[in-house]
């Protein structure tokens, strides 16, 4: 499979394309990364260096790919954090161009806006842009539970509420929704869940909660789910493989004592997921 990934890039650490590309390659997929920023490190450090690329430059890179005849061979477009209106337009245009050339291509949007602990950490203009101009073009979206609520003007907490919010999101355009972190109040203590929903049903999987913040883990999750889902066509299979790989990546990182994802060290977890967690159908 050939994937066009339009995301940020950092030299040190692993977020955006610097998190998504290697796991996809380790699965055997061809990835064409297009950078939206080129930073020294992710912004969670509070200080960084490097340029935020003008949207026109990002568009030129995509145009160059198209001029090589390669855009027609893209099977999936993937995007993460979108920093402003101009980049939103570039991504949407790239999706439309790709689908015009290859109607079987899909678009996965990871609608990065915030989380339950930090709240919304993007500019106030970003969530409406994502909701109104990006989501309708997406086939797959990968919000966390907090972002799902933002997109649908809801506050999902229970499983039933989360499923209802997912259906509202699916009514906006995307037929497949991966909720990357479900924290329902009645779950066993020390656990967290991931939920996948498509036209065939809904499935949830529970794992131990690892108590640390891992920048870039959502980028890896969206990338792996996209790859597995496009390969197998099965939401439950993609969920099972993805959660296995991401958990082992996070466990490897936690055991290392390092702040940054141990992306290379955990590579066997992408290539050969242990599938150690049971997926349960909930609809």
PDB file of C-alpha atoms in Angstrom:
ATOM      1  CA  UNK A   1       0.000   0.000   0.000  1.00  0.00           C
ATOM      2  CA  UNK A   2       1.124   3.572  -0.744  1.00  0.00           C
ATOM      3  CA  UNK A   3       0.361   6.251   1.832  1.00  0.00           C
ATOM      4  CA  UNK A   4       0.616  10.034   1.543  1.00  0.00           C
ATOM      5  CA  UNK A   5       1.166  11.344   5.080  1.00  0.00           C
ATOM      6  CA  UNK A   6       0.831  15.107   5.603  1.00  0.00           C
ATOM      7  CA  UNK A   7       2.044  15.879   9.116  1.00  0.00           C
ATOM      8  CA  UNK A   8       4.613  17.659  11.230  1.00  0.00           C
ATOM      9  CA  UNK A   9       8.225  16.510  11.387  1.00  0.00           C
ATOM     10  CA  UNK A  10      10.711  16.688  14.258  1.00  0.00           C
ATOM     11  CA  UNK A  11      14.405  15.864  14.298  1.00  0.00           C
ATOM     12  CA  UNK A  12      14.507  14.761  17.942  1.00  0.00           C
ATOM     13  CA  UNK A  13      11.800  12.425  19.183  1.00  0.00           C
ATOM     14  CA  UNK A  14       8.768  10.994  17.479  1.00  0.00           C
ATOM     15  CA  UNK A  15       5.581  12.906  16.696  1.00  0.00           C
ATOM     16  CA  UNK A  16       3.701  13.485  13.439  1.00  0.00           C
ATOM     17  CA  UNK A  17       5.453  11.937  10.476  1.00  0.00           C
ATOM     18  CA  UNK A  18       8.450  11.253  12.700  1.00  0.00           C
ATOM     19  CA  UNK A  19       6.157   8.852  14.583  1.00  0.00           C
ATOM     20  CA  UNK A  20       3.940   7.503  11.812  1.00  0.00           C
ATOM     21  CA  UNK A  21       6.314   6.743   8.954  1.00  0.00           C
ATOM     22  CA  UNK A  22       8.599   4.068  10.426  1.00  0.00           C
ATOM     23  CA  UNK A  23       5.851   1.788  11.821  1.00  0.00           C
ATOM     24  CA  UNK A  24       4.095   1.923   8.444  1.00  0.00           C
ATOM     25  CA  UNK A  25       7.338   1.079   6.661  1.00  0.00           C
ATOM     26  CA  UNK A  26       7.987  -1.750   9.122  1.00  0.00           C
ATOM     27  CA  UNK A  27       4.618  -3.181   8.056  1.00  0.00           C
ATOM     28  CA  UNK A  28       5.832  -3.104   4.460  1.00  0.00           C
ATOM     29  CA  UNK A  29       4.019  -0.026   3.174  1.00  0.00           C
ATOM     30  CA  UNK A  30       5.444   2.733   0.995  1.00  0.00           C
ATOM     31  CA  UNK A  31       5.061   6.119   2.699  1.00  0.00           C
ATOM     32  CA  UNK A  32       5.470   9.528   1.104  1.00  0.00           C
ATOM     33  CA  UNK A  33       5.825  11.973   4.005  1.00  0.00           C
ATOM     34  CA  UNK A  34       5.001  15.638   3.443  1.00  0.00           C
ATOM     35  CA  UNK A  35       6.115  17.915   6.286  1.00  0.00           C
ATOM     36  CA  UNK A  36       4.030  20.810   7.552  1.00  0.00           C
ATOM     37  CA  UNK A  37       6.666  21.907  10.076  1.00  0.00           C
ATOM     38  CA  UNK A  38      10.313  20.981  10.553  1.00  0.00           C
ATOM     39  CA  UNK A  39      11.015  21.434  14.250  1.00  0.00           C
ATOM     40  CA  UNK A  40      13.937  20.391  16.419  1.00  0.00           C
ATOM     41  CA  UNK A  41      11.524  18.677  18.846  1.00  0.00           C
ATOM     42  CA  UNK A  42       7.850  18.595  19.726  1.00  0.00           C
ATOM     43  CA  UNK A  43       6.316  21.637  21.367  1.00  0.00           C
ATOM     44  CA  UNK A  44       5.613  19.828  24.643  1.00  0.00           C
ATOM     45  CA  UNK A  45       9.081  20.855  25.771  1.00  0.00           C
ATOM     46  CA  UNK A  46       7.981  24.489  25.737  1.00  0.00           C
ATOM     47  CA  UNK A  47      10.869  25.490  23.463  1.00  0.00           C
ATOM     48  CA  UNK A  48      11.800  24.410  19.960  1.00  0.00           C
ATOM     49  CA  UNK A  49      13.527  25.629  16.832  1.00  0.00           C
ATOM     50  CA  UNK A  50      12.819  25.323  13.132  1.00  0.00           C
ATOM     51  CA  UNK A  51      10.288  26.550  10.605  1.00  0.00           C
ATOM     52  CA  UNK A  52       6.550  26.300  10.289  1.00  0.00           C
ATOM     53  CA  UNK A  53       6.358  25.740   6.546  1.00  0.00           C
ATOM     54  CA  UNK A  54       4.165  28.089   4.495  1.00  0.00           C
ATOM     55  CA  UNK A  55       1.079  26.340   3.184  1.00  0.00           C
ATOM     56  CA  UNK A  56       2.151  27.225  -0.345  1.00  0.00           C
ATOM     57  CA  UNK A  57       5.383  25.259   0.131  1.00  0.00           C
ATOM     58  CA  UNK A  58       3.467  22.227   1.415  1.00  0.00           C
ATOM     59  CA  UNK A  59       1.151  22.479  -1.598  1.00  0.00           C
ATOM     60  CA  UNK A  60       4.165  22.661  -3.930  1.00  0.00           C
ATOM     61  CA  UNK A  61       5.594  19.448  -2.508  1.00  0.00           C
ATOM     62  CA  UNK A  62       2.274  17.667  -3.090  1.00  0.00           C
ATOM     63  CA  UNK A  63       2.063  19.133  -6.583  1.00  0.00           C
ATOM     64  CA  UNK A  64       5.549  17.787  -7.318  1.00  0.00           C
ATOM     65  CA  UNK A  65       4.414  14.318  -6.251  1.00  0.00           C
ATOM     66  CA  UNK A  66       1.419  14.648  -8.545  1.00  0.00           C
ATOM     67  CA  UNK A  67       3.644  15.742 -11.430  1.00  0.00           C
ATOM     68  CA  UNK A  68       5.594  12.498 -11.069  1.00  0.00           C
ATOM     69  CA  UNK A  69       2.332  10.633 -11.657  1.00  0.00           C
ATOM     70  CA  UNK A  70       2.500   9.272  -8.119  1.00  0.00           C
ATOM     71  CA  UNK A  71      -0.639  10.798  -6.626  1.00  0.00           C
ATOM     72  CA  UNK A  72      -2.752   8.449  -8.725  1.00  0.00           C
ATOM     73  CA  UNK A  73      -1.057   5.510  -6.963  1.00  0.00           C
ATOM     74  CA  UNK A  74      -1.849   6.703  -3.425  1.00  0.00           C
ATOM     75  CA  UNK A  75      -4.089   4.253  -1.564  1.00  0.00           C
ATOM     76  CA  UNK A  76      -4.506   6.304   1.603  1.00  0.00           C
ATOM     77  CA  UNK A  77      -3.998   9.905   2.706  1.00  0.00           C
ATOM     78  CA  UNK A  78      -3.204  10.487   6.374  1.00  0.00           C
ATOM     79  CA  UNK A  79      -3.160  13.775   8.271  1.00  0.00           C
ATOM     80  CA  UNK A  80      -2.613  14.756  11.906  1.00  0.00           C
ATOM     81  CA  UNK A  81      -2.272  18.133  13.584  1.00  0.00           C
ATOM     82  CA  UNK A  82      -3.527  20.961  11.367  1.00  0.00           C
ATOM     83  CA  UNK A  83      -2.174  24.333  12.459  1.00  0.00           C
ATOM     84  CA  UNK A  84      -4.306  26.754  10.502  1.00  0.00           C
ATOM     85  CA  UNK A  85      -6.814  27.480   7.780  1.00  0.00           C
ATOM     86  CA  UNK A  86      -4.253  27.504   4.969  1.00  0.00           C
ATOM     87  CA  UNK A  87      -2.961  24.005   5.823  1.00  0.00           C
ATOM     88  CA  UNK A  88      -6.541  22.757   6.106  1.00  0.00           C
ATOM     89  CA  UNK A  89      -7.143  23.898   2.525  1.00  0.00           C
ATOM     90  CA  UNK A  90      -3.961  22.165   1.329  1.00  0.00           C
ATOM     91  CA  UNK A  91      -4.919  18.862   2.955  1.00  0.00           C
ATOM     92  CA  UNK A  92      -8.490  18.937   1.655  1.00  0.00           C
ATOM     93  CA  UNK A  93      -7.238  19.789  -1.837  1.00  0.00           C
ATOM     94  CA  UNK A  94      -4.732  16.913  -1.705  1.00  0.00           C
ATOM     95  CA  UNK A  95      -7.486  14.503  -0.657  1.00  0.00           C
ATOM     96  CA  UNK A  96      -9.767  15.668  -3.462  1.00  0.00           C
ATOM     97  CA  UNK A  97      -6.989  15.428  -6.066  1.00  0.00           C
ATOM     98  CA  UNK A  98      -6.011  11.959  -4.875  1.00  0.00           C
ATOM     99  CA  UNK A  99      -9.566  10.634  -4.909  1.00  0.00           C
ATOM    100  CA  UNK A 100     -10.182  12.110  -8.352  1.00  0.00           C
ATOM    101  CA  UNK A 101      -7.197  10.138  -9.630  1.00  0.00           C
ATOM    102  CA  UNK A 102      -7.881   7.020  -7.558  1.00  0.00           C
ATOM    103  CA  UNK A 103     -11.513   6.702  -6.385  1.00  0.00           C
ATOM    104  CA  UNK A 104     -10.559   3.762  -4.165  1.00  0.00           C
ATOM    105  CA  UNK A 105      -8.197   5.905  -2.078  1.00  0.00           C
ATOM    106  CA  UNK A 106      -9.245   6.733   1.482  1.00  0.00           C
ATOM    107  CA  UNK A 107      -8.503   9.620   3.812  1.00  0.00           C
ATOM    108  CA  UNK A 108      -7.773   9.231   7.521  1.00  0.00           C
ATOM    109  CA  UNK A 109      -7.986  12.345   9.682  1.00  0.00           C
ATOM    110  CA  UNK A 110      -6.559  12.344  13.187  1.00  0.00           C
ATOM    111  CA  UNK A 111      -8.399  15.458  14.470  1.00  0.00           C
ATOM    112  CA  UNK A 112      -5.779  16.666  16.938  1.00  0.00           C
ATOM    113  CA  UNK A 113      -7.397  19.216  19.266  1.00  0.00           C
ATOM    114  CA  UNK A 114      -6.738  18.246  22.866  1.00  0.00           C
ATOM    115  CA  UNK A 115      -7.439  15.695  25.564  1.00  0.00           C
ATOM    116  CA  UNK A 116      -9.411  15.282  28.765  1.00  0.00           C
ATOM    117  CA  UNK A 117      -6.490  16.219  31.026  1.00  0.00           C
ATOM    118  CA  UNK A 118      -5.108  19.235  29.110  1.00  0.00           C
ATOM    119  CA  UNK A 119      -8.312  20.466  27.508  1.00  0.00           C
ATOM    120  CA  UNK A 120      -8.238  21.993  24.033  1.00  0.00           C
ATOM    121  CA  UNK A 121      -4.660  23.014  23.209  1.00  0.00           C
ATOM    122  CA  UNK A 122      -5.125  24.337  19.675  1.00  0.00           C
ATOM    123  CA  UNK A 123      -6.215  27.802  18.566  1.00  0.00           C
ATOM    124  CA  UNK A 124      -9.981  28.369  18.952  1.00  0.00           C
ATOM    125  CA  UNK A 125     -10.402  28.575  15.160  1.00  0.00           C
ATOM    126  CA  UNK A 126      -9.064  25.047  14.584  1.00  0.00           C
ATOM    127  CA  UNK A 127     -11.908  22.805  15.910  1.00  0.00           C
ATOM    128  CA  UNK A 128     -14.595  24.446  13.728  1.00  0.00           C
ATOM    129  CA  UNK A 129     -12.289  24.189  10.697  1.00  0.00           C
ATOM    130  CA  UNK A 130     -11.753  20.491  11.318  1.00  0.00           C
ATOM    131  CA  UNK A 131     -15.423  19.847  12.008  1.00  0.00           C
ATOM    132  CA  UNK A 132     -16.836  21.760   9.058  1.00  0.00           C
ATOM    133  CA  UNK A 133     -14.164  21.542   6.350  1.00  0.00           C
ATOM    134  CA  UNK A 134     -12.108  18.424   6.998  1.00  0.00           C
ATOM    135  CA  UNK A 135     -14.285  15.738   8.596  1.00  0.00           C
ATOM    136  CA  UNK A 136     -16.798  15.628   5.694  1.00  0.00           C
ATOM    137  CA  UNK A 137     -13.946  14.515   3.381  1.00  0.00           C
ATOM    138  CA  UNK A 138     -12.662  11.799   5.743  1.00  0.00           C
ATOM    139  CA  UNK A 139     -13.340   8.078   5.444  1.00  0.00           C
ATOM    140  CA  UNK A 140     -11.680   7.261   8.774  1.00  0.00           C
ATOM    141  CA  UNK A 141     -11.256   9.525  11.802  1.00  0.00           C
ATOM    142  CA  UNK A 142      -9.262   8.774  14.950  1.00  0.00           C
ATOM    143  CA  UNK A 143     -10.294  11.137  17.751  1.00  0.00           C
ATOM    144  CA  UNK A 144      -9.829  10.505  21.434  1.00  0.00           C
ATOM    145  CA  UNK A 145     -12.993  10.622  23.549  1.00  0.00           C
ATOM    146  CA  UNK A 146     -12.510  14.332  24.313  1.00  0.00           C
ATOM    147  CA  UNK A 147     -12.028  15.219  20.634  1.00  0.00           C
ATOM    148  CA  UNK A 148     -15.047  13.119  19.686  1.00  0.00           C
ATOM    149  CA  UNK A 149     -17.110  15.268  22.029  1.00  0.00           C
ATOM    150  CA  UNK A 150     -15.707  18.460  20.511  1.00  0.00           C
ATOM    151  CA  UNK A 151     -16.549  17.316  17.001  1.00  0.00           C
ATOM    152  CA  UNK A 152     -20.117  16.334  17.847  1.00  0.00           C
ATOM    153  CA  UNK A 153     -21.012  18.954  20.481  1.00  0.00           C
ATOM    154  CA  UNK A 154     -21.466  16.189  23.047  1.00  0.00           C
ATOM    155  CA  UNK A 155     -19.801  15.086  26.286  1.00  0.00           C
ATOM    156  CA  UNK A 156     -19.571  11.301  26.025  1.00  0.00           C
ATOM    157  CA  UNK A 157     -18.675   9.433  29.196  1.00  0.00           C
ATOM    158  CA  UNK A 158     -20.438   6.065  29.239  1.00  0.00           C
ATOM    159  CA  UNK A 159     -20.077   3.503  26.491  1.00  0.00           C
ATOM    160  CA  UNK A 160     -23.601   4.170  25.243  1.00  0.00           C
ATOM    161  CA  UNK A 161     -22.930   7.922  25.137  1.00  0.00           C
ATOM    162  CA  UNK A 162     -19.673   7.345  23.280  1.00  0.00           C
ATOM    163  CA  UNK A 163     -21.399   5.118  20.721  1.00  0.00           C
ATOM    164  CA  UNK A 164     -24.080   7.777  20.255  1.00  0.00           C
ATOM    165  CA  UNK A 165     -21.408  10.443  19.693  1.00  0.00           C
ATOM    166  CA  UNK A 166     -19.677   8.144  17.202  1.00  0.00           C
ATOM    167  CA  UNK A 167     -22.898   7.883  15.208  1.00  0.00           C
ATOM    168  CA  UNK A 168     -23.151  11.658  15.127  1.00  0.00           C
ATOM    169  CA  UNK A 169     -19.594  11.763  13.793  1.00  0.00           C
ATOM    170  CA  UNK A 170     -20.432   9.130  11.174  1.00  0.00           C
ATOM    171  CA  UNK A 171     -23.378  11.231  10.059  1.00  0.00           C
ATOM    172  CA  UNK A 172     -20.845  13.983   9.240  1.00  0.00           C
ATOM    173  CA  UNK A 173     -19.173  11.852   6.556  1.00  0.00           C
ATOM    174  CA  UNK A 174     -16.624   9.316   7.807  1.00  0.00           C
ATOM    175  CA  UNK A 175     -17.949   5.778   7.971  1.00  0.00           C
ATOM    176  CA  UNK A 176     -15.188   4.437  10.221  1.00  0.00           C
ATOM    177  CA  UNK A 177     -14.369   5.921  13.627  1.00  0.00           C
ATOM    178  CA  UNK A 178     -11.544   4.865  15.915  1.00  0.00           C
ATOM    179  CA  UNK A 179     -11.881   6.343  19.410  1.00  0.00           C
ATOM    180  CA  UNK A 180      -8.313   6.090  20.615  1.00  0.00           C
ATOM    181  CA  UNK A 181      -8.975   6.463  24.336  1.00  0.00           C
ATOM    182  CA  UNK A 182     -12.287   5.651  25.998  1.00  0.00           C
ATOM    183  CA  UNK A 183     -12.402   6.365  29.723  1.00  0.00           C
ATOM    184  CA  UNK A 184     -15.900   5.359  30.796  1.00  0.00           C
ATOM    185  CA  UNK A 185     -16.656   5.713  34.515  1.00  0.00           C
ATOM    186  CA  UNK A 186     -17.620   2.048  35.038  1.00  0.00           C
ATOM    187  CA  UNK A 187     -14.438   0.540  33.646  1.00  0.00           C
ATOM    188  CA  UNK A 188     -12.172  -1.419  36.000  1.00  0.00           C
ATOM    189  CA  UNK A 189      -9.644   0.744  37.814  1.00  0.00           C
ATOM    190  CA  UNK A 190      -6.272   0.986  36.079  1.00  0.00           C
ATOM    191  CA  UNK A 191      -7.620   0.293  32.582  1.00  0.00           C
ATOM    192  CA  UNK A 192      -8.310   2.230  29.404  1.00  0.00           C
ATOM    193  CA  UNK A 193     -10.148   1.240  26.237  1.00  0.00           C
ATOM    194  CA  UNK A 194     -10.123   1.776  22.483  1.00  0.00           C
ATOM    195  CA  UNK A 195     -13.246   1.593  20.316  1.00  0.00           C
ATOM    196  CA  UNK A 196     -13.680   1.018  16.571  1.00  0.00           C
ATOM    197  CA  UNK A 197     -16.959   1.458  14.694  1.00  0.00           C
ATOM    198  CA  UNK A 198     -17.845   0.972  11.032  1.00  0.00           C
ATOM    199  CA  UNK A 199     -20.841  -0.166   8.993  1.00  0.00           C
ATOM    200  CA  UNK A 200     -20.367  -3.761  10.192  1.00  0.00           C
ATOM    201  CA  UNK A 201     -20.540  -3.050  13.932  1.00  0.00           C
ATOM    202  CA  UNK A 202     -18.684  -1.707  16.962  1.00  0.00           C
ATOM    203  CA  UNK A 203     -15.845  -3.294  18.926  1.00  0.00           C
ATOM    204  CA  UNK A 204     -14.023  -2.314  22.115  1.00  0.00           C
ATOM    205  CA  UNK A 205     -10.777  -3.529  23.638  1.00  0.00           C
ATOM    206  CA  UNK A 206      -9.438  -2.950  27.151  1.00  0.00           C
ATOM    207  CA  UNK A 207      -5.807  -2.692  28.226  1.00  0.00           C
ATOM    208  CA  UNK A 208      -3.956  -1.710  31.390  1.00  0.00           C
ATOM    209  CA  UNK A 209      -3.502   2.050  31.704  1.00  0.00           C
ATOM    210  CA  UNK A 210       0.166   3.042  31.620  1.00  0.00           C
ATOM    211  CA  UNK A 211       0.627   6.154  33.778  1.00  0.00           C
ATOM    212  CA  UNK A 212       2.724   8.477  31.649  1.00  0.00           C
ATOM    213  CA  UNK A 213       2.344  10.957  28.817  1.00  0.00           C
ATOM    214  CA  UNK A 214       3.714   9.783  25.477  1.00  0.00           C
ATOM    215  CA  UNK A 215       3.760  12.451  22.785  1.00  0.00           C
ATOM    216  CA  UNK A 216       3.223  10.892  19.370  1.00  0.00           C
ATOM    217  CA  UNK A 217       1.371   7.773  20.497  1.00  0.00           C
ATOM    218  CA  UNK A 218      -1.827   9.001  18.854  1.00  0.00           C
ATOM    219  CA  UNK A 219       0.029   9.541  15.576  1.00  0.00           C
ATOM    220  CA  UNK A 220       1.283   5.953  15.674  1.00  0.00           C
ATOM    221  CA  UNK A 221      -2.204   4.688  16.528  1.00  0.00           C
ATOM    222  CA  UNK A 222      -3.919   6.442  13.606  1.00  0.00           C
ATOM    223  CA  UNK A 223      -1.232   5.271  11.193  1.00  0.00           C
ATOM    224  CA  UNK A 224      -1.307   1.625  12.265  1.00  0.00           C
ATOM    225  CA  UNK A 225      -5.101   1.432  12.319  1.00  0.00           C
ATOM    226  CA  UNK A 226      -5.265   2.911   8.818  1.00  0.00           C
ATOM    227  CA  UNK A 227      -2.784   0.362   7.510  1.00  0.00           C
ATOM    228  CA  UNK A 228      -4.422  -2.648   9.160  1.00  0.00           C
ATOM    229  CA  UNK A 229      -7.947  -1.563   8.259  1.00  0.00           C
ATOM    230  CA  UNK A 230      -7.080  -0.948   4.619  1.00  0.00           C
ATOM    231  CA  UNK A 231      -5.252  -4.286   4.428  1.00  0.00           C
ATOM    232  CA  UNK A 232      -7.823  -6.504   6.168  1.00  0.00           C
ATOM    233  CA  UNK A 233     -11.052  -4.538   5.672  1.00  0.00           C
ATOM    234  CA  UNK A 234     -11.986  -5.532   9.222  1.00  0.00           C
ATOM    235  CA  UNK A 235     -12.425  -2.974  12.001  1.00  0.00           C
ATOM    236  CA  UNK A 236     -12.105  -5.541  14.792  1.00  0.00           C
ATOM    237  CA  UNK A 237      -8.970  -7.069  13.282  1.00  0.00           C
ATOM    238  CA  UNK A 238      -7.397  -3.626  12.787  1.00  0.00           C
ATOM    239  CA  UNK A 239      -8.327  -2.674  16.353  1.00  0.00           C
ATOM    240  CA  UNK A 240      -6.823  -5.839  17.799  1.00  0.00           C
ATOM    241  CA  UNK A 241      -3.556  -5.459  15.913  1.00  0.00           C
ATOM    242  CA  UNK A 242      -3.264  -1.726  16.581  1.00  0.00           C
ATOM    243  CA  UNK A 243      -3.900  -1.838  20.312  1.00  0.00           C
ATOM    244  CA  UNK A 244      -1.399  -4.684  20.686  1.00  0.00           C
ATOM    245  CA  UNK A 245       1.351  -2.772  18.901  1.00  0.00           C
ATOM    246  CA  UNK A 246       0.692   0.538  20.640  1.00  0.00           C
ATOM    247  CA  UNK A 247       0.554  -1.018  24.101  1.00  0.00           C
ATOM    248  CA  UNK A 248       3.899  -2.757  23.557  1.00  0.00           C
ATOM    249  CA  UNK A 249       5.399   0.479  22.228  1.00  0.00           C
ATOM    250  CA  UNK A 250       4.223   2.351  25.322  1.00  0.00           C
ATOM    251  CA  UNK A 251       5.392  -0.406  27.665  1.00  0.00           C
ATOM    252  CA  UNK A 252       8.822  -0.415  26.023  1.00  0.00           C
ATOM    253  CA  UNK A 253       8.999   3.368  26.405  1.00  0.00           C
ATOM    254  CA  UNK A 254       7.897   3.271  30.050  1.00  0.00           C
ATOM    255  CA  UNK A 255      10.433   0.562  30.870  1.00  0.00           C
ATOM    256  CA  UNK A 256      13.212   2.599  29.234  1.00  0.00           C
ATOM    257  CA  UNK A 257      12.703   5.609  31.480  1.00  0.00           C
ATOM    258  CA  UNK A 258      12.961   7.858  28.420  1.00  0.00           C
ATOM    259  CA  UNK A 259      10.552  10.673  27.619  1.00  0.00           C
ATOM    260  CA  UNK A 260      10.413  10.033  23.869  1.00  0.00           C
ATOM    261  CA  UNK A 261       8.738   7.025  22.278  1.00  0.00           C
ATOM    262  CA  UNK A 262      11.141   4.126  21.819  1.00  0.00           C
ATOM    263  CA  UNK A 263       9.928   3.718  18.261  1.00  0.00           C
ATOM    264  CA  UNK A 264      12.847   1.728  16.863  1.00  0.00           C
ATOM    265  CA  UNK A 265      13.274  -0.505  19.899  1.00  0.00           C
ATOM    266  CA  UNK A 266       9.614  -1.575  19.696  1.00  0.00           C
ATOM    267  CA  UNK A 267       9.617  -2.325  15.977  1.00  0.00           C
ATOM    268  CA  UNK A 268       8.797  -6.030  16.308  1.00  0.00           C
ATOM    269  CA  UNK A 269       5.526  -4.998  17.938  1.00  0.00           C
ATOM    270  CA  UNK A 270       4.400  -3.419  14.648  1.00  0.00           C
ATOM    271  CA  UNK A 271       5.647  -6.178  12.388  1.00  0.00           C
ATOM    272  CA  UNK A 272       4.316  -9.004  14.570  1.00  0.00           C
ATOM    273  CA  UNK A 273       1.551  -7.822  16.925  1.00  0.00           C
ATOM    274  CA  UNK A 274       1.113 -10.210  19.853  1.00  0.00           C
ATOM    275  CA  UNK A 275      -2.684  -9.687  19.858  1.00  0.00           C
ATOM    276  CA  UNK A 276      -2.670 -10.174  23.608  1.00  0.00           C
ATOM    277  CA  UNK A 277      -5.923  -8.282  24.256  1.00  0.00           C
ATOM    278  CA  UNK A 278      -9.386  -9.611  23.436  1.00  0.00           C
ATOM    279  CA  UNK A 279     -11.683  -7.459  21.318  1.00  0.00           C
ATOM    280  CA  UNK A 280     -15.364  -7.468  22.316  1.00  0.00           C
ATOM    281  CA  UNK A 281     -18.252  -6.622  20.009  1.00  0.00           C
ATOM    282  CA  UNK A 282     -20.600  -4.078  21.598  1.00  0.00           C
ATOM    283  CA  UNK A 283     -22.994  -3.515  18.696  1.00  0.00           C
TER     284      UNK A 283
END
